Structures are given as C-alpha cells and as structure tokens.
C-alpha cells in the first residue's frame, strides 16, 4: 500500500511508507439499549434507528479505550481471517485514502488518514490480558467476561466467557440475555469471540432474522436454536423485570431456549423429568453400577434398554430414557415457548 499512497500523497503517506496521523472521532451511544424495539434485529452499523451518532461511518461500536470497532471484513466481502490478514491485538491501520479516486475506495471506506481500528476482539486490552495471567496472580477465567466496548445500540460487549467460565449461549447477532455480575440484574449484551463475526453480526436480539440484515456475505453466528437466547441459569424473574421497562409481554411472543432447566446425570434422573419409572428402574442410592447403569443388570439387553419400549424411541430421549442420548422436551415455560430444545 505504501507505493500507492506515496504516489497519490495525502496525510500519512510518505516515501518511506504509511505513518499514523492523529485523528479524533466522536460517538453518541445511549448506554441503556432497548431490546424490544419493533425493528430488531438491526444492521450492525446502524446509528439513527437506535438514536446514536458517529463520525466514523464504518464503525459498529467503540472499545473502552476509544478505538473504533469495525465489522468482520476489510476492503471486501470476506472475513479478516479468510483474507489472510494477521491482526495483532485484533486491530490494524487503514492506509491513507485522502487523495485516491473515490471510485477505487474499498466498500464502506471514506477518504481518511491512517486510523487504527479493531475488526476482531481487542485482545490486548486489560479485560483480556487480566485473564491471560495465572490464577495465582489474579486471573478470573471462571467469572463472567469483562466489559470491552459498546455497540452502537448501547449494549455492552464482553470478553469470551460467561459465569463459571461457561461458553455464552448467544443468538445469531452474538448477544443474549443474562447477568454480567454474579447475582446481578439481567441485561441484553454481547460477547466477543475468536471466530466470525468476532464482535456482532447484527444489532440484537436476533429473533431468528439475522440473515435479513446481511450483505453479500452472511456473518451470522449459529445461534441457540430459538428466537431469543438466554444464558442457562438466568433468573427468570429478573429477566422479566428487565424487559418490563419497555414491554412486559414481549418475551411471550417468541421461542426461547430452555434456560432455567439443567441436565440431570444418569445418577440424578427424577420422575419429574421422565414420569413414573417401571419398578425395575427404581434407582438405589450411591454411585457406581446400579441397576440403571451402563453395566447394571437391567441395562445390557433388558426391556428398558436395547430395544425396549422405554428406550430406542422413547418420547424423552433419542436413545432411551436410561441411555446416553439427549433429552428433548416440548413444553411452555413462563418465559415463552420452548421448541424441542436440548438440555
């Protein structure tokens, strides 16, 4: 790029290559985003519909150090990684474009001096580096991720992990409902990740419509299989209290992942999940190979296992109520519809 810039000149262009030029950008972001807006999801770059302002048009948000966060692609319709760009700390400098013919601008670019910006997670900021340390030196990888920036819609972007170090269960935009502090209030927020879309693919909640907000390339996350994604273990009363600021029945209009149920291990099966057990499946206390265990007397070829009526195609389990398959339920929660979600 230095040859092109030296030829055309402009701020930051020298015969020795590009140099950084001081630059100031401004953002107005409301820090209490409304997830119940009727036009959700929104375009990842949108500002007007969420009452935001920005002086750098391709920014979708801003990091806690004031550096702009751009989308997952750069100068084309493929992601940063697919393009083979190696971004230390998640960012790089745009070549100066001040005097280049505007018809040659990369898509979404503007005539600017070199500006450092992020495309990926800003992984050299303290919220990330704190957790790169040894636990004995203060790392907290088992805590909810820390705030690393804000999207234009006002929702915070947090580092990789959720409470307990768990992987966040996010929607196609990259966000979900859950608390960001132990025992704290529930909010909608985003989590960055090491793969596309890196930050966000749209302004959430996705409501199953992320693809409607994509351009040539679809950068949507794979989601949680429901319209609304809530981190497992979230307090439903706090979720509803949060949403009641805008619309206390909003949640009931959408499908939602089964966030307030937990999987039971084979030694924790209960009739609440499975219905009455046949007499020969009543489980005794204690661990080890009991009558319902893999090596127990009622497992190998008994009526409740290989081809028995309660196993191969049972209503609650793909491979049997006493086997190893996932349990599926189709039931309504107070928090909306659950459509064959796995727990």
PDB file of N, CA and C in Angstrom, residues 80-154:
ATOM      1  N   UNK A  80     -11.766 -11.120   7.913  1.00  0.00           N
ATOM      2  CA  UNK A  80     -10.353 -10.804   8.131  1.00  0.00           C
ATOM      3  C   UNK A  80      -9.487 -12.061   8.019  1.00  0.00           C
ATOM      4  N   UNK A  81      -9.907 -13.141   8.656  1.00  0.00           N
ATOM      5  CA  UNK A  81      -9.105 -14.368   8.641  1.00  0.00           C
ATOM      6  C   UNK A  81      -9.092 -15.016   7.266  1.00  0.00           C
ATOM      7  N   UNK A  82     -10.245 -15.012   6.586  1.00  0.00           N
ATOM      8  CA  UNK A  82     -10.282 -15.603   5.257  1.00  0.00           C
ATOM      9  C   UNK A  82      -9.408 -14.811   4.294  1.00  0.00           C
ATOM     10  N   UNK A  83      -9.290 -13.510   4.526  1.00  0.00           N
ATOM     11  CA  UNK A  83      -8.441 -12.678   3.688  1.00  0.00           C
ATOM     12  C   UNK A  83      -6.959 -12.854   4.007  1.00  0.00           C
ATOM     13  N   UNK A  84      -6.655 -13.546   5.091  1.00  0.00           N
ATOM     14  CA  UNK A  84      -5.270 -13.792   5.458  1.00  0.00           C
ATOM     15  C   UNK A  84      -4.593 -12.635   6.166  1.00  0.00           C
ATOM     16  N   UNK A  85      -5.401 -11.707   6.720  1.00  0.00           N
ATOM     17  CA  UNK A  85      -4.831 -10.579   7.446  1.00  0.00           C
ATOM     18  C   UNK A  85      -4.534 -10.985   8.886  1.00  0.00           C
ATOM     19  N   UNK A  86      -3.311 -10.776   9.313  1.00  0.00           N
ATOM     20  CA  UNK A  86      -2.902 -11.101  10.672  1.00  0.00           C
ATOM     21  C   UNK A  86      -2.983  -9.836  11.520  1.00  0.00           C
ATOM     22  N   UNK A  87      -3.953  -9.789  12.428  1.00  0.00           N
ATOM     23  CA  UNK A  87      -4.176  -8.577  13.212  1.00  0.00           C
ATOM     24  C   UNK A  87      -3.715  -8.779  14.648  1.00  0.00           C
ATOM     25  N   UNK A  88      -2.560  -8.244  14.989  1.00  0.00           N
ATOM     26  CA  UNK A  88      -2.116  -8.269  16.370  1.00  0.00           C
ATOM     27  C   UNK A  88      -3.079  -7.447  17.215  1.00  0.00           C
ATOM     28  N   UNK A  89      -3.505  -8.016  18.326  1.00  0.00           N
ATOM     29  CA  UNK A  89      -4.420  -7.338  19.256  1.00  0.00           C
ATOM     30  C   UNK A  89      -5.785  -7.050  18.633  1.00  0.00           C
ATOM     31  N   UNK A  90      -6.088  -7.641  17.492  1.00  0.00           N
ATOM     32  CA  UNK A  90      -7.402  -7.501  16.878  1.00  0.00           C
ATOM     33  C   UNK A  90      -7.578  -6.294  15.992  1.00  0.00           C
ATOM     34  N   UNK A  91      -6.502  -5.486  15.790  1.00  0.00           N
ATOM     35  CA  UNK A  91      -6.670  -4.268  15.010  1.00  0.00           C
ATOM     36  C   UNK A  91      -5.532  -4.015  14.048  1.00  0.00           C
ATOM     37  N   UNK A  92      -5.700  -2.998  13.222  1.00  0.00           N
ATOM     38  CA  UNK A  92      -4.665  -2.568  12.284  1.00  0.00           C
ATOM     39  C   UNK A  92      -4.946  -1.146  11.836  1.00  0.00           C
ATOM     40  N   UNK A  93      -4.091  -0.632  10.939  1.00  0.00           N
ATOM     41  CA  UNK A  93      -4.201   0.745  10.466  1.00  0.00           C
ATOM     42  C   UNK A  93      -4.697   0.741   9.022  1.00  0.00           C
ATOM     43  N   UNK A  94      -5.691   1.567   8.756  1.00  0.00           N
ATOM     44  CA  UNK A  94      -6.169   1.742   7.382  1.00  0.00           C
ATOM     45  C   UNK A  94      -5.163   2.579   6.598  1.00  0.00           C
ATOM     46  N   UNK A  95      -4.828   2.190   5.372  1.00  0.00           N
ATOM     47  CA  UNK A  95      -3.945   3.032   4.545  1.00  0.00           C
ATOM     48  C   UNK A  95      -4.590   4.392   4.316  1.00  0.00           C
ATOM     49  N   UNK A  96      -3.786   5.455   4.178  1.00  0.00           N
ATOM     50  CA  UNK A  96      -4.380   6.780   3.916  1.00  0.00           C
ATOM     51  C   UNK A  96      -5.054   6.810   2.555  1.00  0.00           C
ATOM     52  N   UNK A  97      -6.271   7.319   2.527  1.00  0.00           N
ATOM     53  CA  UNK A  97      -7.070   7.303   1.304  1.00  0.00           C
ATOM     54  C   UNK A  97      -7.452   8.708   0.846  1.00  0.00           C
ATOM     55  N   UNK A  98      -6.795   9.713   1.407  1.00  0.00           N
ATOM     56  CA  UNK A  98      -7.274  11.076   1.224  1.00  0.00           C
ATOM     57  C   UNK A  98      -7.372  11.510  -0.230  1.00  0.00           C
ATOM     58  N   UNK A  99      -6.395  11.141  -1.069  1.00  0.00           N
ATOM     59  CA  UNK A  99      -6.384  11.649  -2.428  1.00  0.00           C
ATOM     60  C   UNK A  99      -6.594  10.563  -3.477  1.00  0.00           C
ATOM     61  N   UNK A 100      -6.988   9.365  -3.045  1.00  0.00           N
ATOM     62  CA  UNK A 100      -7.263   8.301  -4.000  1.00  0.00           C
ATOM     63  C   UNK A 100      -8.635   8.525  -4.625  1.00  0.00           C
ATOM     64  N   UNK A 101      -8.755   8.250  -5.903  1.00  0.00           N
ATOM     65  CA  UNK A 101     -10.030   8.368  -6.607  1.00  0.00           C
ATOM     66  C   UNK A 101     -11.101   7.623  -5.823  1.00  0.00           C
ATOM     67  N   UNK A 102     -12.194   8.304  -5.503  1.00  0.00           N
ATOM     68  CA  UNK A 102     -13.241   7.699  -4.670  1.00  0.00           C
ATOM     69  C   UNK A 102     -13.816   6.437  -5.290  1.00  0.00           C
ATOM     70  N   UNK A 103     -13.741   6.283  -6.606  1.00  0.00           N
ATOM     71  CA  UNK A 103     -14.265   5.065  -7.241  1.00  0.00           C
ATOM     72  C   UNK A 103     -13.413   3.847  -6.902  1.00  0.00           C
ATOM     73  N   UNK A 104     -12.205   4.093  -6.384  1.00  0.00           N
ATOM     74  CA  UNK A 104     -11.328   2.990  -6.003  1.00  0.00           C
ATOM     75  C   UNK A 104     -11.343   2.698  -4.514  1.00  0.00           C
ATOM     76  N   UNK A 105     -12.204   3.404  -3.779  1.00  0.00           N
ATOM     77  CA  UNK A 105     -12.260   3.151  -2.341  1.00  0.00           C
ATOM     78  C   UNK A 105     -12.764   1.732  -2.075  1.00  0.00           C
ATOM     79  N   UNK A 106     -12.210   1.060  -1.077  1.00  0.00           N
ATOM     80  CA  UNK A 106     -12.830  -0.183  -0.629  1.00  0.00           C
ATOM     81  C   UNK A 106     -14.248   0.095  -0.142  1.00  0.00           C
ATOM     82  N   UNK A 107     -15.106  -0.912  -0.233  1.00  0.00           N
ATOM     83  CA  UNK A 107     -16.502  -0.728   0.149  1.00  0.00           C
ATOM     84  C   UNK A 107     -16.594  -0.237   1.589  1.00  0.00           C
ATOM     85  N   UNK A 108     -17.338   0.830   1.817  1.00  0.00           N
ATOM     86  CA  UNK A 108     -17.539   1.368   3.150  1.00  0.00           C
ATOM     87  C   UNK A 108     -16.444   2.304   3.615  1.00  0.00           C
ATOM     88  N   UNK A 109     -15.365   2.457   2.847  1.00  0.00           N
ATOM     89  CA  UNK A 109     -14.259   3.314   3.262  1.00  0.00           C
ATOM     90  C   UNK A 109     -14.554   4.772   2.927  1.00  0.00           C
ATOM     91  N   UNK A 110     -13.862   5.636   3.604  1.00  0.00           N
ATOM     92  CA  UNK A 110     -14.017   7.074   3.375  1.00  0.00           C
ATOM     93  C   UNK A 110     -12.621   7.677   3.223  1.00  0.00           C
ATOM     94  N   UNK A 111     -12.537   8.869   2.628  1.00  0.00           N
ATOM     95  CA  UNK A 111     -11.220   9.486   2.429  1.00  0.00           C
ATOM     96  C   UNK A 111     -10.615   9.946   3.746  1.00  0.00           C
ATOM     97  N   UNK A 112      -9.812   9.134   4.357  1.00  0.00           N
ATOM     98  CA  UNK A 112      -9.277   9.417   5.675  1.00  0.00           C
ATOM     99  C   UNK A 112      -7.767   9.236   5.697  1.00  0.00           C
ATOM    100  N   UNK A 113      -7.168   9.782   6.733  1.00  0.00           N
ATOM    101  CA  UNK A 113      -5.775   9.500   7.048  1.00  0.00           C
ATOM    102  C   UNK A 113      -5.714   8.123   7.718  1.00  0.00           C
ATOM    103  N   UNK A 114      -4.505   7.582   7.928  1.00  0.00           N
ATOM    104  CA  UNK A 114      -4.409   6.265   8.574  1.00  0.00           C
ATOM    105  C   UNK A 114      -5.038   6.285   9.960  1.00  0.00           C
ATOM    106  N   UNK A 115      -5.948   5.355  10.218  1.00  0.00           N
ATOM    107  CA  UNK A 115      -6.644   5.275  11.505  1.00  0.00           C
ATOM    108  C   UNK A 115      -6.514   3.859  12.043  1.00  0.00           C
ATOM    109  N   UNK A 116      -6.046   3.744  13.276  1.00  0.00           N
ATOM    110  CA  UNK A 116      -6.010   2.426  13.910  1.00  0.00           C
ATOM    111  C   UNK A 116      -7.418   2.059  14.349  1.00  0.00           C
ATOM    112  N   UNK A 117      -7.828   0.820  14.094  1.00  0.00           N
ATOM    113  CA  UNK A 117      -9.170   0.371  14.454  1.00  0.00           C
ATOM    114  C   UNK A 117      -9.161  -1.143  14.640  1.00  0.00           C
ATOM    115  N   UNK A 118     -10.192  -1.629  15.296  1.00  0.00           N
ATOM    116  CA  UNK A 118     -10.348  -3.065  15.527  1.00  0.00           C
ATOM    117  C   UNK A 118     -11.332  -3.670  14.528  1.00  0.00           C
ATOM    118  N   UNK A 119     -11.085  -4.920  14.166  1.00  0.00           N
ATOM    119  CA  UNK A 119     -12.065  -5.761  13.490  1.00  0.00           C
ATOM    120  C   UNK A 119     -12.429  -6.955  14.370  1.00  0.00           C
ATOM    121  N   UNK A 120     -11.454  -7.416  15.112  1.00  0.00           N
ATOM    122  CA  UNK A 120     -11.623  -8.597  15.949  1.00  0.00           C
ATOM    123  C   UNK A 120     -11.641  -8.167  17.411  1.00  0.00           C
ATOM    124  N   UNK A 121     -11.713  -9.140  18.313  1.00  0.00           N
ATOM    125  CA  UNK A 121     -11.703  -8.834  19.738  1.00  0.00           C
ATOM    126  C   UNK A 121     -10.440  -8.043  20.086  1.00  0.00           C
ATOM    127  N   UNK A 122     -10.560  -6.920  20.779  1.00  0.00           N
ATOM    128  CA  UNK A 122      -9.385  -6.115  21.156  1.00  0.00           C
ATOM    129  C   UNK A 122      -8.609  -6.788  22.279  1.00  0.00           C
ATOM    130  N   UNK A 123      -7.921  -7.846  21.933  1.00  0.00           N
ATOM    131  CA  UNK A 123      -7.418  -8.808  22.912  1.00  0.00           C
ATOM    132  C   UNK A 123      -6.195  -8.354  23.691  1.00  0.00           C
ATOM    133  N   UNK A 124      -5.686  -7.142  23.446  1.00  0.00           N
ATOM    134  CA  UNK A 124      -4.578  -6.629  24.250  1.00  0.00           C
ATOM    135  C   UNK A 124      -5.051  -5.649  25.321  1.00  0.00           C
ATOM    136  N   UNK A 125      -6.349  -5.414  25.399  1.00  0.00           N
ATOM    137  CA  UNK A 125      -6.877  -4.565  26.452  1.00  0.00           C
ATOM    138  C   UNK A 125      -6.920  -5.339  27.770  1.00  0.00           C
ATOM    139  N   UNK A 126      -6.924  -4.595  28.873  1.00  0.00           N
ATOM    140  CA  UNK A 126      -6.843  -5.216  30.190  1.00  0.00           C
ATOM    141  C   UNK A 126      -7.938  -6.248  30.473  1.00  0.00           C
ATOM    142  N   UNK A 127      -9.188  -6.052  30.004  1.00  0.00           N
ATOM    143  CA  UNK A 127     -10.188  -7.099  30.270  1.00  0.00           C
ATOM    144  C   UNK A 127      -9.770  -8.477  29.764  1.00  0.00           C
ATOM    145  N   UNK A 128      -8.963  -8.514  28.712  1.00  0.00           N
ATOM    146  CA  UNK A 128      -8.464  -9.793  28.196  1.00  0.00           C
ATOM    147  C   UNK A 128      -7.165 -10.189  28.892  1.00  0.00           C
ATOM    148  N   UNK A 129      -6.208  -9.260  28.963  1.00  0.00           N
ATOM    149  CA  UNK A 129      -4.891  -9.609  29.496  1.00  0.00           C
ATOM    150  C   UNK A 129      -4.947 -10.010  30.959  1.00  0.00           C
ATOM    151  N   UNK A 130      -5.920  -9.487  31.697  1.00  0.00           N
ATOM    152  CA  UNK A 130      -6.062  -9.878  33.096  1.00  0.00           C
ATOM    153  C   UNK A 130      -6.291 -11.378  33.219  1.00  0.00           C
ATOM    154  N   UNK A 131      -7.037 -11.946  32.274  1.00  0.00           N
ATOM    155  CA  UNK A 131      -7.338 -13.376  32.339  1.00  0.00           C
ATOM    156  C   UNK A 131      -6.304 -14.231  31.624  1.00  0.00           C
ATOM    157  N   UNK A 132      -5.270 -13.605  31.040  1.00  0.00           N
ATOM    158  CA  UNK A 132      -4.183 -14.385  30.474  1.00  0.00           C
ATOM    159  C   UNK A 132      -3.173 -14.778  31.552  1.00  0.00           C
ATOM    160  N   UNK A 133      -3.289 -14.187  32.726  1.00  0.00           N
ATOM    161  CA  UNK A 133      -2.354 -14.462  33.807  1.00  0.00           C
ATOM    162  C   UNK A 133      -2.665 -15.806  34.463  1.00  0.00           C
ATOM    163  N   UNK A 134      -1.739 -16.240  35.315  1.00  0.00           N
ATOM    164  CA  UNK A 134      -2.008 -17.420  36.137  1.00  0.00           C
ATOM    165  C   UNK A 134      -3.086 -17.090  37.156  1.00  0.00           C
ATOM    166  N   UNK A 135      -3.871 -18.074  37.533  1.00  0.00           N
ATOM    167  CA  UNK A 135      -4.912 -17.854  38.534  1.00  0.00           C
ATOM    168  C   UNK A 135      -4.296 -17.336  39.825  1.00  0.00           C
ATOM    169  N   UNK A 136      -3.112 -17.839  40.148  1.00  0.00           N
ATOM    170  CA  UNK A 136      -2.434 -17.405  41.372  1.00  0.00           C
ATOM    171  C   UNK A 136      -2.046 -15.930  41.325  1.00  0.00           C
ATOM    172  N   UNK A 137      -2.065 -15.344  40.151  1.00  0.00           N
ATOM    173  CA  UNK A 137      -1.708 -13.929  40.004  1.00  0.00           C
ATOM    174  C   UNK A 137      -2.923 -13.059  39.672  1.00  0.00           C
ATOM    175  N   UNK A 138      -4.104 -13.578  39.954  1.00  0.00           N
ATOM    176  CA  UNK A 138      -5.297 -12.750  39.858  1.00  0.00           C
ATOM    177  C   UNK A 138      -6.203 -12.992  38.681  1.00  0.00           C
ATOM    178  N   UNK A 139      -5.906 -13.970  37.840  1.00  0.00           N
ATOM    179  CA  UNK A 139      -6.783 -14.272  36.717  1.00  0.00           C
ATOM    180  C   UNK A 139      -8.113 -14.831  37.226  1.00  0.00           C
ATOM    181  N   UNK A 140      -9.198 -14.481  36.546  1.00  0.00           N
ATOM    182  CA  UNK A 140     -10.529 -14.965  36.945  1.00  0.00           C
ATOM    183  C   UNK A 140     -11.276 -15.532  35.737  1.00  0.00           C
ATOM    184  N   UNK A 141     -10.743 -16.583  35.126  1.00  0.00           N
ATOM    185  CA  UNK A 141     -11.406 -17.139  33.942  1.00  0.00           C
ATOM    186  C   UNK A 141     -12.725 -17.835  34.248  1.00  0.00           C
ATOM    187  N   UNK A 142     -13.014 -18.024  35.539  1.00  0.00           N
ATOM    188  CA  UNK A 142     -14.281 -18.637  35.933  1.00  0.00           C
ATOM    189  C   UNK A 142     -15.355 -17.593  36.222  1.00  0.00           C
ATOM    190  N   UNK A 143     -15.044 -16.325  35.996  1.00  0.00           N
ATOM    191  CA  UNK A 143     -16.018 -15.256  36.196  1.00  0.00           C
ATOM    192  C   UNK A 143     -16.572 -14.786  34.852  1.00  0.00           C
ATOM    193  N   UNK A 144     -17.688 -14.078  34.908  1.00  0.00           N
ATOM    194  CA  UNK A 144     -18.252 -13.517  33.679  1.00  0.00           C
ATOM    195  C   UNK A 144     -17.235 -12.604  33.017  1.00  0.00           C
ATOM    196  N   UNK A 145     -17.212 -12.621  31.673  1.00  0.00           N
ATOM    197  CA  UNK A 145     -16.303 -11.768  30.927  1.00  0.00           C
ATOM    198  C   UNK A 145     -16.460 -10.303  31.286  1.00  0.00           C
ATOM    199  N   UNK A 146     -15.406  -9.556  31.076  1.00  0.00           N
ATOM    200  CA  UNK A 146     -15.391  -8.146  31.459  1.00  0.00           C
ATOM    201  C   UNK A 146     -15.765  -7.269  30.258  1.00  0.00           C
ATOM    202  N   UNK A 147     -16.242  -6.073  30.562  1.00  0.00           N
ATOM    203  CA  UNK A 147     -16.660  -5.129  29.526  1.00  0.00           C
ATOM    204  C   UNK A 147     -15.467  -4.723  28.673  1.00  0.00           C
ATOM    205  N   UNK A 148     -15.625  -4.801  27.350  1.00  0.00           N
ATOM    206  CA  UNK A 148     -14.550  -4.420  26.445  1.00  0.00           C
ATOM    207  C   UNK A 148     -14.955  -3.341  25.445  1.00  0.00           C
ATOM    208  N   UNK A 149     -16.254  -3.005  25.397  1.00  0.00           N
ATOM    209  CA  UNK A 149     -16.712  -1.951  24.491  1.00  0.00           C
ATOM    210  C   UNK A 149     -18.223  -1.901  24.428  1.00  0.00           C
ATOM    211  N   UNK A 150     -18.729  -1.069  23.526  1.00  0.00           N
ATOM    212  CA  UNK A 150     -20.175  -0.906  23.346  1.00  0.00           C
ATOM    213  C   UNK A 150     -20.511  -0.926  21.866  1.00  0.00           C
ATOM    214  N   UNK A 151     -21.602  -1.557  21.515  1.00  0.00           N
ATOM    215  CA  UNK A 151     -22.137  -1.468  20.162  1.00  0.00           C
ATOM    216  C   UNK A 151     -22.933  -0.174  20.039  1.00  0.00           C
ATOM    217  N   UNK A 152     -23.244   0.225  18.796  1.00  0.00           N
ATOM    218  CA  UNK A 152     -23.957   1.477  18.593  1.00  0.00           C
ATOM    219  C   UNK A 152     -25.349   1.460  19.210  1.00  0.00           C
ATOM    220  N   UNK A 153     -25.903   0.275  19.441  1.00  0.00           N
ATOM    221  CA  UNK A 153     -27.240   0.186  20.031  1.00  0.00           C
ATOM    222  C   UNK A 153     -27.233   0.341  21.546  1.00  0.00           C
ATOM    223  N   UNK A 154     -26.049   0.515  22.147  1.00  0.00           N
ATOM    224  CA  UNK A 154     -25.964   0.756  23.582  1.00  0.00           C
ATOM    225  C   UNK A 154     -25.696  -0.462  24.434  1.00  0.00           C
TER     226      UNK A 154
END
